[in-house]
Amino acid sequence: MLSVAVRWPCPSRSPRTQIPPSISTSTTPSRSASPAPIYTPFFPRHTARFPGLLLCSPRRPIGPASSRPRAFPDMDDTDKRDSEKKLHTRLRLWQFPDKYILEPIDGFADSYLSISRADGSINLIGELPECSTTQSPNIRTIFGVIGILKLLLGAYLLVITERECVGSYLGHPIYKVSGMQILPCNHSLKSSSAEQKKMEAQFSELLNAAEGISGLYFSYDVNLTLCLQRLHELGNESKLLPLWRQAEPRFLWNSYMLEALIDNKLDSYILPIIQGCYQNFQAAIGPKVVNVTLIARRCTRRTGTRMWRRGADTEGYVANFVESEQILQSNGFTASFVQVRGSMPFLWEQIVDLTYKPNFEIVRPEEASRVAERHFLDLSKKYGSVLAVDLVNKHGSEGRLSERFAKAMQTIQNDDIRYVHFDFHQICGHIHFERLSLLYNQIEDYLNKHGYFLLNEKGEKVAGQTGVVRTNCIDCLDRTNVTQSMIGRKMLESQLKRIGFFGSDVLITAYPFFDANFKILWANHGDEISIQYSGTPALKGDFVRHGKRTVQGILKDGWNALARYYLNNFIDGTKQDAIDLLQGHYIVSLSRDMSSPAKAGALETYASFRLALTMVLSGLMFALMSLRQAPNDGRHLLLALVWAGLSLGIAVLVRAKGRLFTNRPRLFR
């Protein structure tokens, strides 16, 4: 058996790039089998702006870059309409003292985008301003506009300064944001009061965290927010709409920051971005090449950090909700299988308090059934049948959550919604993950019944996925990723058997190189999702990556667990505020944010873990120094007791009031 792993370069963005028959995006919906449910918008406020979930139009050839100071005067109406549909792939950013100007340099353009540095106002201009002989503007090339964020008095322009081509989707290149810049548009602050300047500075400091946000992906040509099955089932009218109008709102990471561009109808500048993960490998199995892609799409409705976004809100939207799509392409066939993960769908929290594992708190337990029902009804509308796999411990501190989840599911379960509990830690322990086969035996009938999406060599729909597996643990990271990789492996083997690559008894493990690449695919997938939510790579990643637990992997897990503790307690509060600003979960208001805040208590005002730790260590040091002098002078013994008592008292205070000494969100509570 020959299996050779290869990686192909990112495809060129040539206008002649065509979608291969194996990945056809036929716009005629298939009538066979039961139709899969259609996505519905997550954001009511955006409903009018996202009327359809439609496939993008093919791109026209790109003309030569312009270096003229004026726009093209000879562009006819047809070219103008077509250019408005295209997304600009390269822009020249002119930084004048009073404005930013974006000049398209990738083809036709009859105007330039001008953004005021005083207040962020936008307008189109027909020519570039004259450059002063004494002060020339700074110029650099950018690769897209992320959006505009308005704060208290000013606005901030976010642009992509670096991109990395990571692969392709439907024959079109996919890029990862590897560099961004935040440009202030707040010159109006010069005439503002000192208090207003102070408040604006506090908000703008939060944006520094935005430049470190990971896992942002985009395409100029194809809709990344929809899975292949949704793309295949969309209609011809989609080709007439700009790319942003095709997007699924819940997976559109920069939806809030795009509002100013949408209001001004600047379609060619509106670049949809998702947060998640893109992984791909190609391997030869005998004479045939198999391409496997794994895409994650993170929901923005309840996004945030590990400890500050748990459970669900009252609308049923859950934390760390991620859609993972595994795509197989080979020999003209294309198959897609979708799974989802998300926090347990009722109101619960785990507020950091300096302990290693803070207590779980169920909030308003009487509403658990209603919130869970709302969540699963929403999933049913989007995916059809739902199988909830709960990996949480049956006993201990997690047991209360598992019991509440199971109780809520009793009133929800029906023919289309099932619940399976699998105590991962009790059954698999820390090393026997092969026992996940016991879980697979319980859900195999469901997977076979609801299947996966499949296109034949002609691009015709052969089968559709009519249900989804929803997996959760506490964080929906480590145990969840191990489990999802097992399910993905089983479904990939099923697909390879169906298209004639594998015999009935052949497994992926029979092809070592293919098997190794598949493990790396899911390990990297889990790491990137984990970094976005917890700040560290996933635990138990050595099993996903190597198929077994290793000493090095266990030691790495210990280090990552300590890193999570530090980030959760001392970093993530500020990061949560930055996320809430970028996502529009907290909208800055002049009347509210400039009003007098409620006075905090004295301890809350001055609580500082670093100061407390310094005082404790200093007290212990002085106590030791006094003890060394005690044999010569009995008074030093008393002094040592005083210093030790002071250190102990501060330590007890910090332990009792631990929440006040952590880094907490200040905006959206």
PDB file of N, CA, C and O in Angstrom, residues 40 42 250 299 301-302 311-322 340-347 367-384 386-389 405 408-409 412 417 468-472 476:
ATOM      1  N   THR A  40     -30.903  30.301   9.569  1.00  0.00           N
ATOM      2  CA  THR A  40     -31.650  31.514   9.865  1.00  0.00           C
ATOM      3  C   THR A  40     -30.736  32.476  10.591  1.00  0.00           C
ATOM      4  O   THR A  40     -29.860  32.065  11.334  1.00  0.00           O
ATOM      5  N   PHE A  42     -28.848  34.927  13.100  1.00  0.00           N
ATOM      6  CA  PHE A  42     -28.720  34.975  14.546  1.00  0.00           C
ATOM      7  C   PHE A  42     -29.009  36.364  15.087  1.00  0.00           C
ATOM      8  O   PHE A  42     -29.416  36.527  16.207  1.00  0.00           O
ATOM      9  N   ARG A 250     -24.263  34.743  11.879  1.00  0.00           N
ATOM     10  CA  ARG A 250     -23.697  34.272  13.141  1.00  0.00           C
ATOM     11  C   ARG A 250     -22.229  33.892  13.023  1.00  0.00           C
ATOM     12  O   ARG A 250     -21.519  33.824  14.025  1.00  0.00           O
ATOM     13  N   CYS A 299     -19.145  30.935  16.132  1.00  0.00           N
ATOM     14  CA  CYS A 299     -20.312  31.807  16.248  1.00  0.00           C
ATOM     15  C   CYS A 299     -19.942  33.044  17.072  1.00  0.00           C
ATOM     16  O   CYS A 299     -19.253  32.946  18.093  1.00  0.00           O
ATOM     17  N   ARG A 301     -22.218  35.159  18.444  1.00  0.00           N
ATOM     18  CA  ARG A 301     -23.324  35.643  19.274  1.00  0.00           C
ATOM     19  C   ARG A 301     -22.971  35.657  20.761  1.00  0.00           C
ATOM     20  O   ARG A 301     -23.364  36.565  21.481  1.00  0.00           O
ATOM     21  N   ARG A 302     -22.227  34.658  21.231  1.00  0.00           N
ATOM     22  CA  ARG A 302     -21.820  34.609  22.639  1.00  0.00           C
ATOM     23  C   ARG A 302     -20.332  34.271  22.714  1.00  0.00           C
ATOM     24  O   ARG A 302     -19.905  33.341  23.396  1.00  0.00           O
ATOM     25  N   GLY A 311     -21.783  28.569  29.391  1.00  0.00           N
ATOM     26  CA  GLY A 311     -23.204  28.262  29.283  1.00  0.00           C
ATOM     27  C   GLY A 311     -23.901  29.026  28.176  1.00  0.00           C
ATOM     28  O   GLY A 311     -23.330  29.320  27.126  1.00  0.00           O
ATOM     29  N   ALA A 312     -25.166  29.365  28.439  1.00  0.00           N
ATOM     30  CA  ALA A 312     -26.005  30.035  27.447  1.00  0.00           C
ATOM     31  C   ALA A 312     -26.536  31.339  28.006  1.00  0.00           C
ATOM     32  O   ALA A 312     -26.499  31.583  29.217  1.00  0.00           O
ATOM     33  N   ASP A 313     -27.043  32.191  27.115  1.00  0.00           N
ATOM     34  CA  ASP A 313     -27.791  33.364  27.564  1.00  0.00           C
ATOM     35  C   ASP A 313     -29.270  33.028  27.514  1.00  0.00           C
ATOM     36  O   ASP A 313     -29.674  31.900  27.197  1.00  0.00           O
ATOM     37  N   THR A 314     -30.113  33.991  27.837  1.00  0.00           N
ATOM     38  CA  THR A 314     -31.550  33.709  27.929  1.00  0.00           C
ATOM     39  C   THR A 314     -32.181  33.400  26.579  1.00  0.00           C
ATOM     40  O   THR A 314     -33.278  32.848  26.521  1.00  0.00           O
ATOM     41  N   GLU A 315     -31.480  33.751  25.477  1.00  0.00           N
ATOM     42  CA  GLU A 315     -32.003  33.477  24.142  1.00  0.00           C
ATOM     43  C   GLU A 315     -31.597  32.096  23.635  1.00  0.00           C
ATOM     44  O   GLU A 315     -32.010  31.688  22.555  1.00  0.00           O
ATOM     45  N   GLY A 316     -30.773  31.390  24.405  1.00  0.00           N
ATOM     46  CA  GLY A 316     -30.357  30.049  23.996  1.00  0.00           C
ATOM     47  C   GLY A 316     -29.065  30.001  23.218  1.00  0.00           C
ATOM     48  O   GLY A 316     -28.654  28.924  22.760  1.00  0.00           O
ATOM     49  N   TYR A 317     -28.375  31.130  23.052  1.00  0.00           N
ATOM     50  CA  TYR A 317     -27.089  31.150  22.366  1.00  0.00           C
ATOM     51  C   TYR A 317     -26.002  30.739  23.352  1.00  0.00           C
ATOM     52  O   TYR A 317     -25.922  31.277  24.454  1.00  0.00           O
ATOM     53  N   VAL A 318     -25.137  29.805  22.951  1.00  0.00           N
ATOM     54  CA  VAL A 318     -24.181  29.227  23.880  1.00  0.00           C
ATOM     55  C   VAL A 318     -22.766  29.721  23.596  1.00  0.00           C
ATOM     56  O   VAL A 318     -22.439  30.149  22.492  1.00  0.00           O
ATOM     57  N   ALA A 319     -21.931  29.628  24.617  1.00  0.00           N
ATOM     58  CA  ALA A 319     -20.533  30.013  24.498  1.00  0.00           C
ATOM     59  C   ALA A 319     -19.754  28.955  23.712  1.00  0.00           C
ATOM     60  O   ALA A 319     -20.125  27.779  23.692  1.00  0.00           O
ATOM     61  N   ASN A 320     -18.689  29.403  23.082  1.00  0.00           N
ATOM     62  CA  ASN A 320     -17.771  28.522  22.339  1.00  0.00           C
ATOM     63  C   ASN A 320     -18.508  27.612  21.361  1.00  0.00           C
ATOM     64  O   ASN A 320     -18.205  26.423  21.241  1.00  0.00           O
ATOM     65  N   PHE A 321     -19.470  28.177  20.645  1.00  0.00           N
ATOM     66  CA  PHE A 321     -20.183  27.411  19.621  1.00  0.00           C
ATOM     67  C   PHE A 321     -19.367  27.457  18.333  1.00  0.00           C
ATOM     68  O   PHE A 321     -19.092  28.531  17.788  1.00  0.00           O
ATOM     69  N   VAL A 322     -18.975  26.299  17.852  1.00  0.00           N
ATOM     70  CA  VAL A 322     -18.124  26.197  16.666  1.00  0.00           C
ATOM     71  C   VAL A 322     -18.686  25.126  15.744  1.00  0.00           C
ATOM     72  O   VAL A 322     -19.006  24.016  16.179  1.00  0.00           O
ATOM     73  N   VAL A 340     -20.891  20.101  15.298  1.00  0.00           N
ATOM     74  CA  VAL A 340     -20.869  21.343  16.071  1.00  0.00           C
ATOM     75  C   VAL A 340     -20.495  21.039  17.513  1.00  0.00           C
ATOM     76  O   VAL A 340     -20.644  19.912  17.992  1.00  0.00           O
ATOM     77  N   ARG A 341     -19.992  22.046  18.191  1.00  0.00           N
ATOM     78  CA  ARG A 341     -19.711  21.979  19.616  1.00  0.00           C
ATOM     79  C   ARG A 341     -20.255  23.248  20.260  1.00  0.00           C
ATOM     80  O   ARG A 341     -20.406  24.281  19.599  1.00  0.00           O
ATOM     81  N   GLY A 342     -20.540  23.186  21.550  1.00  0.00           N
ATOM     82  CA  GLY A 342     -21.019  24.367  22.257  1.00  0.00           C
ATOM     83  C   GLY A 342     -21.257  24.057  23.714  1.00  0.00           C
ATOM     84  O   GLY A 342     -21.516  22.907  24.099  1.00  0.00           O
ATOM     85  N   SER A 343     -21.171  25.070  24.547  1.00  0.00           N
ATOM     86  CA  SER A 343     -21.325  24.913  25.982  1.00  0.00           C
ATOM     87  C   SER A 343     -22.716  24.376  26.322  1.00  0.00           C
ATOM     88  O   SER A 343     -23.652  24.472  25.517  1.00  0.00           O
ATOM     89  N   MET A 344     -22.859  23.801  27.524  1.00  0.00           N
ATOM     90  CA  MET A 344     -24.156  23.258  27.934  1.00  0.00           C
ATOM     91  C   MET A 344     -25.202  24.369  27.923  1.00  0.00           C
ATOM     92  O   MET A 344     -24.993  25.434  28.529  1.00  0.00           O
ATOM     93  N   PRO A 345     -26.345  24.142  27.262  1.00  0.00           N
ATOM     94  CA  PRO A 345     -27.277  25.227  26.940  1.00  0.00           C
ATOM     95  C   PRO A 345     -28.260  25.593  28.054  1.00  0.00           C
ATOM     96  O   PRO A 345     -29.477  25.467  27.895  1.00  0.00           O
ATOM     97  N   PHE A 346     -27.722  26.045  29.165  1.00  0.00           N
ATOM     98  CA  PHE A 346     -28.552  26.669  30.193  1.00  0.00           C
ATOM     99  C   PHE A 346     -27.676  27.679  30.919  1.00  0.00           C
ATOM    100  O   PHE A 346     -26.463  27.782  30.650  1.00  0.00           O
ATOM    101  N   LEU A 347     -28.251  28.444  31.821  1.00  0.00           N
ATOM    102  CA  LEU A 347     -27.525  29.527  32.457  1.00  0.00           C
ATOM    103  C   LEU A 347     -26.646  28.996  33.590  1.00  0.00           C
ATOM    104  O   LEU A 347     -27.159  28.537  34.608  1.00  0.00           O
ATOM    105  N   GLU A 367     -35.149  28.128  34.775  1.00  0.00           N
ATOM    106  CA  GLU A 367     -35.238  28.477  33.360  1.00  0.00           C
ATOM    107  C   GLU A 367     -34.431  27.533  32.473  1.00  0.00           C
ATOM    108  O   GLU A 367     -34.377  27.716  31.252  1.00  0.00           O
ATOM    109  N   ALA A 368     -33.784  26.532  33.064  1.00  0.00           N
ATOM    110  CA  ALA A 368     -32.895  25.660  32.294  1.00  0.00           C
ATOM    111  C   ALA A 368     -33.616  24.980  31.139  1.00  0.00           C
ATOM    112  O   ALA A 368     -33.101  24.933  30.003  1.00  0.00           O
ATOM    113  N   SER A 369     -34.789  24.448  31.387  1.00  0.00           N
ATOM    114  CA  SER A 369     -35.514  23.727  30.331  1.00  0.00           C
ATOM    115  C   SER A 369     -35.911  24.658  29.195  1.00  0.00           C
ATOM    116  O   SER A 369     -35.798  24.296  28.011  1.00  0.00           O
ATOM    117  N   ARG A 370     -36.361  25.860  29.539  1.00  0.00           N
ATOM    118  CA  ARG A 370     -36.783  26.802  28.496  1.00  0.00           C
ATOM    119  C   ARG A 370     -35.606  27.229  27.621  1.00  0.00           C
ATOM    120  O   ARG A 370     -35.708  27.268  26.384  1.00  0.00           O
ATOM    121  N   VAL A 371     -34.477  27.554  28.257  1.00  0.00           N
ATOM    122  CA  VAL A 371     -33.305  27.984  27.498  1.00  0.00           C
ATOM    123  C   VAL A 371     -32.783  26.844  26.621  1.00  0.00           C
ATOM    124  O   VAL A 371     -32.440  27.047  25.450  1.00  0.00           O
ATOM    125  N   ALA A 372     -32.709  25.631  27.178  1.00  0.00           N
ATOM    126  CA  ALA A 372     -32.235  24.483  26.402  1.00  0.00           C
ATOM    127  C   ALA A 372     -33.162  24.192  25.224  1.00  0.00           C
ATOM    128  O   ALA A 372     -32.705  23.890  24.112  1.00  0.00           O
ATOM    129  N   GLU A 373     -34.457  24.285  25.455  1.00  0.00           N
ATOM    130  CA  GLU A 373     -35.408  24.043  24.372  1.00  0.00           C
ATOM    131  C   GLU A 373     -35.230  25.061  23.252  1.00  0.00           C
ATOM    132  O   GLU A 373     -35.248  24.713  22.062  1.00  0.00           O
ATOM    133  N   ARG A 374     -35.028  26.310  23.630  1.00  0.00           N
ATOM    134  CA  ARG A 374     -34.834  27.348  22.622  1.00  0.00           C
ATOM    135  C   ARG A 374     -33.570  27.076  21.808  1.00  0.00           C
ATOM    136  O   ARG A 374     -33.541  27.262  20.587  1.00  0.00           O
ATOM    137  N   HIS A 375     -32.528  26.645  22.482  1.00  0.00           N
ATOM    138  CA  HIS A 375     -31.266  26.343  21.800  1.00  0.00           C
ATOM    139  C   HIS A 375     -31.433  25.194  20.806  1.00  0.00           C
ATOM    140  O   HIS A 375     -30.994  25.297  19.643  1.00  0.00           O
ATOM    141  N   PHE A 376     -32.074  24.115  21.229  1.00  0.00           N
ATOM    142  CA  PHE A 376     -32.188  22.950  20.357  1.00  0.00           C
ATOM    143  C   PHE A 376     -33.191  23.167  19.233  1.00  0.00           C
ATOM    144  O   PHE A 376     -33.028  22.611  18.141  1.00  0.00           O
ATOM    145  N   LEU A 377     -34.201  23.969  19.460  1.00  0.00           N
ATOM    146  CA  LEU A 377     -35.110  24.299  18.365  1.00  0.00           C
ATOM    147  C   LEU A 377     -34.380  25.096  17.293  1.00  0.00           C
ATOM    148  O   LEU A 377     -34.610  24.903  16.094  1.00  0.00           O
ATOM    149  N   ASP A 378     -33.497  25.985  17.729  1.00  0.00           N
ATOM    150  CA  ASP A 378     -32.713  26.762  16.771  1.00  0.00           C
ATOM    151  C   ASP A 378     -31.775  25.853  15.977  1.00  0.00           C
ATOM    152  O   ASP A 378     -31.631  26.001  14.759  1.00  0.00           O
ATOM    153  N   LEU A 379     -31.139  24.897  16.666  1.00  0.00           N
ATOM    154  CA  LEU A 379     -30.277  23.948  15.965  1.00  0.00           C
ATOM    155  C   LEU A 379     -31.072  23.108  14.976  1.00  0.00           C
ATOM    156  O   LEU A 379     -30.600  22.814  13.867  1.00  0.00           O
ATOM    157  N   SER A 380     -32.275  22.706  15.363  1.00  0.00           N
ATOM    158  CA  SER A 380     -33.107  21.880  14.477  1.00  0.00           C
ATOM    159  C   SER A 380     -33.461  22.623  13.200  1.00  0.00           C
ATOM    160  O   SER A 380     -33.493  22.039  12.112  1.00  0.00           O
ATOM    161  N   LYS A 381     -33.731  23.922  13.316  1.00  0.00           N
ATOM    162  CA  LYS A 381     -34.053  24.709  12.129  1.00  0.00           C
ATOM    163  C   LYS A 381     -32.863  24.807  11.184  1.00  0.00           C
ATOM    164  O   LYS A 381     -33.033  24.880   9.970  1.00  0.00           O
ATOM    165  N   LYS A 382     -31.674  24.796  11.742  1.00  0.00           N
ATOM    166  CA  LYS A 382     -30.482  24.994  10.927  1.00  0.00           C
ATOM    167  C   LYS A 382     -29.903  23.685  10.389  1.00  0.00           C
ATOM    168  O   LYS A 382     -29.365  23.651   9.285  1.00  0.00           O
ATOM    169  N   TYR A 383     -29.975  22.614  11.189  1.00  0.00           N
ATOM    170  CA  TYR A 383     -29.281  21.389  10.821  1.00  0.00           C
ATOM    171  C   TYR A 383     -30.190  20.172  10.676  1.00  0.00           C
ATOM    172  O   TYR A 383     -29.725  19.127  10.223  1.00  0.00           O
ATOM    173  N   GLY A 384     -31.439  20.258  11.080  1.00  0.00           N
ATOM    174  CA  GLY A 384     -32.306  19.095  11.062  1.00  0.00           C
ATOM    175  C   GLY A 384     -32.256  18.366  12.388  1.00  0.00           C
ATOM    176  O   GLY A 384     -32.340  18.972  13.460  1.00  0.00           O
ATOM    177  N   VAL A 386     -30.826  16.510  15.697  1.00  0.00           N
ATOM    178  CA  VAL A 386     -29.683  16.850  16.544  1.00  0.00           C
ATOM    179  C   VAL A 386     -29.445  15.718  17.540  1.00  0.00           C
ATOM    180  O   VAL A 386     -30.372  15.259  18.210  1.00  0.00           O
ATOM    181  N   LEU A 387     -28.201  15.266  17.633  1.00  0.00           N
ATOM    182  CA  LEU A 387     -27.785  14.303  18.644  1.00  0.00           C
ATOM    183  C   LEU A 387     -26.817  15.004  19.586  1.00  0.00           C
ATOM    184  O   LEU A 387     -25.717  15.391  19.187  1.00  0.00           O
ATOM    185  N   ALA A 388     -27.215  15.196  20.839  1.00  0.00           N
ATOM    186  CA  ALA A 388     -26.379  15.861  21.837  1.00  0.00           C
ATOM    187  C   ALA A 388     -25.556  14.814  22.574  1.00  0.00           C
ATOM    188  O   ALA A 388     -26.110  13.920  23.218  1.00  0.00           O
ATOM    189  N   VAL A 389     -24.230  14.929  22.472  1.00  0.00           N
ATOM    190  CA  VAL A 389     -23.307  14.036  23.166  1.00  0.00           C
ATOM    191  C   VAL A 389     -22.668  14.810  24.310  1.00  0.00           C
ATOM    192  O   VAL A 389     -21.901  15.751  24.077  1.00  0.00           O
ATOM    193  N   PHE A 405     -28.384  19.273  32.909  1.00  0.00           N
ATOM    194  CA  PHE A 405     -28.505  19.131  31.460  1.00  0.00           C
ATOM    195  C   PHE A 405     -29.423  17.957  31.117  1.00  0.00           C
ATOM    196  O   PHE A 405     -30.340  18.073  30.284  1.00  0.00           O
ATOM    197  N   ALA A 408     -33.039  18.781  31.862  1.00  0.00           N
ATOM    198  CA  ALA A 408     -33.617  19.698  30.878  1.00  0.00           C
ATOM    199  C   ALA A 408     -33.937  18.974  29.576  1.00  0.00           C
ATOM    200  O   ALA A 408     -34.927  19.288  28.906  1.00  0.00           O
ATOM    201  N   MET A 409     -33.122  17.983  29.205  1.00  0.00           N
ATOM    202  CA  MET A 409     -33.324  17.265  27.949  1.00  0.00           C
ATOM    203  C   MET A 409     -34.515  16.315  28.003  1.00  0.00           C
ATOM    204  O   MET A 409     -35.036  15.922  26.960  1.00  0.00           O
ATOM    205  N   ILE A 412     -37.345  17.747  26.238  1.00  0.00           N
ATOM    206  CA  ILE A 412     -37.065  18.206  24.875  1.00  0.00           C
ATOM    207  C   ILE A 412     -36.941  17.050  23.900  1.00  0.00           C
ATOM    208  O   ILE A 412     -37.288  17.176  22.723  1.00  0.00           O
ATOM    209  N   ILE A 417     -34.518  14.996  18.258  1.00  0.00           N
ATOM    210  CA  ILE A 417     -33.540  15.493  19.224  1.00  0.00           C
ATOM    211  C   ILE A 417     -33.246  14.387  20.228  1.00  0.00           C
ATOM    212  O   ILE A 417     -34.136  13.968  20.975  1.00  0.00           O
ATOM    213  N   VAL A 468     -27.087  16.549  12.764  1.00  0.00           N
ATOM    214  CA  VAL A 468     -25.772  16.968  13.230  1.00  0.00           C
ATOM    215  C   VAL A 468     -25.525  16.418  14.632  1.00  0.00           C
ATOM    216  O   VAL A 468     -26.460  16.266  15.425  1.00  0.00           O
ATOM    217  N   VAL A 469     -24.263  16.093  14.916  1.00  0.00           N
ATOM    218  CA  VAL A 469     -23.857  15.684  16.258  1.00  0.00           C
ATOM    219  C   VAL A 469     -23.340  16.917  16.986  1.00  0.00           C
ATOM    220  O   VAL A 469     -22.426  17.597  16.489  1.00  0.00           O
ATOM    221  N   ARG A 470     -23.911  17.182  18.141  1.00  0.00           N
ATOM    222  CA  ARG A 470     -23.503  18.317  18.966  1.00  0.00           C
ATOM    223  C   ARG A 470     -22.764  17.766  20.186  1.00  0.00           C
ATOM    224  O   ARG A 470     -23.348  17.089  21.025  1.00  0.00           O
ATOM    225  N   THR A 471     -21.469  18.067  20.292  1.00  0.00           N
ATOM    226  CA  THR A 471     -20.648  17.524  21.365  1.00  0.00           C
ATOM    227  C   THR A 471     -20.289  18.616  22.359  1.00  0.00           C
ATOM    228  O   THR A 471     -20.013  19.752  21.959  1.00  0.00           O
ATOM    229  N   ASN A 472     -20.283  18.261  23.640  1.00  0.00           N
ATOM    230  CA  ASN A 472     -19.840  19.227  24.648  1.00  0.00           C
ATOM    231  C   ASN A 472     -19.142  18.529  25.805  1.00  0.00           C
ATOM    232  O   ASN A 472     -19.420  17.369  26.117  1.00  0.00           O
ATOM    233  N   CYS A 476     -15.653  22.506  26.110  1.00  0.00           N
ATOM    234  CA  CYS A 476     -15.861  22.166  24.697  1.00  0.00           C
ATOM    235  C   CYS A 476     -14.556  22.314  23.918  1.00  0.00           C
ATOM    236  O   CYS A 476     -14.529  22.801  22.784  1.00  0.00           O
TER     237      CYS A 476
END
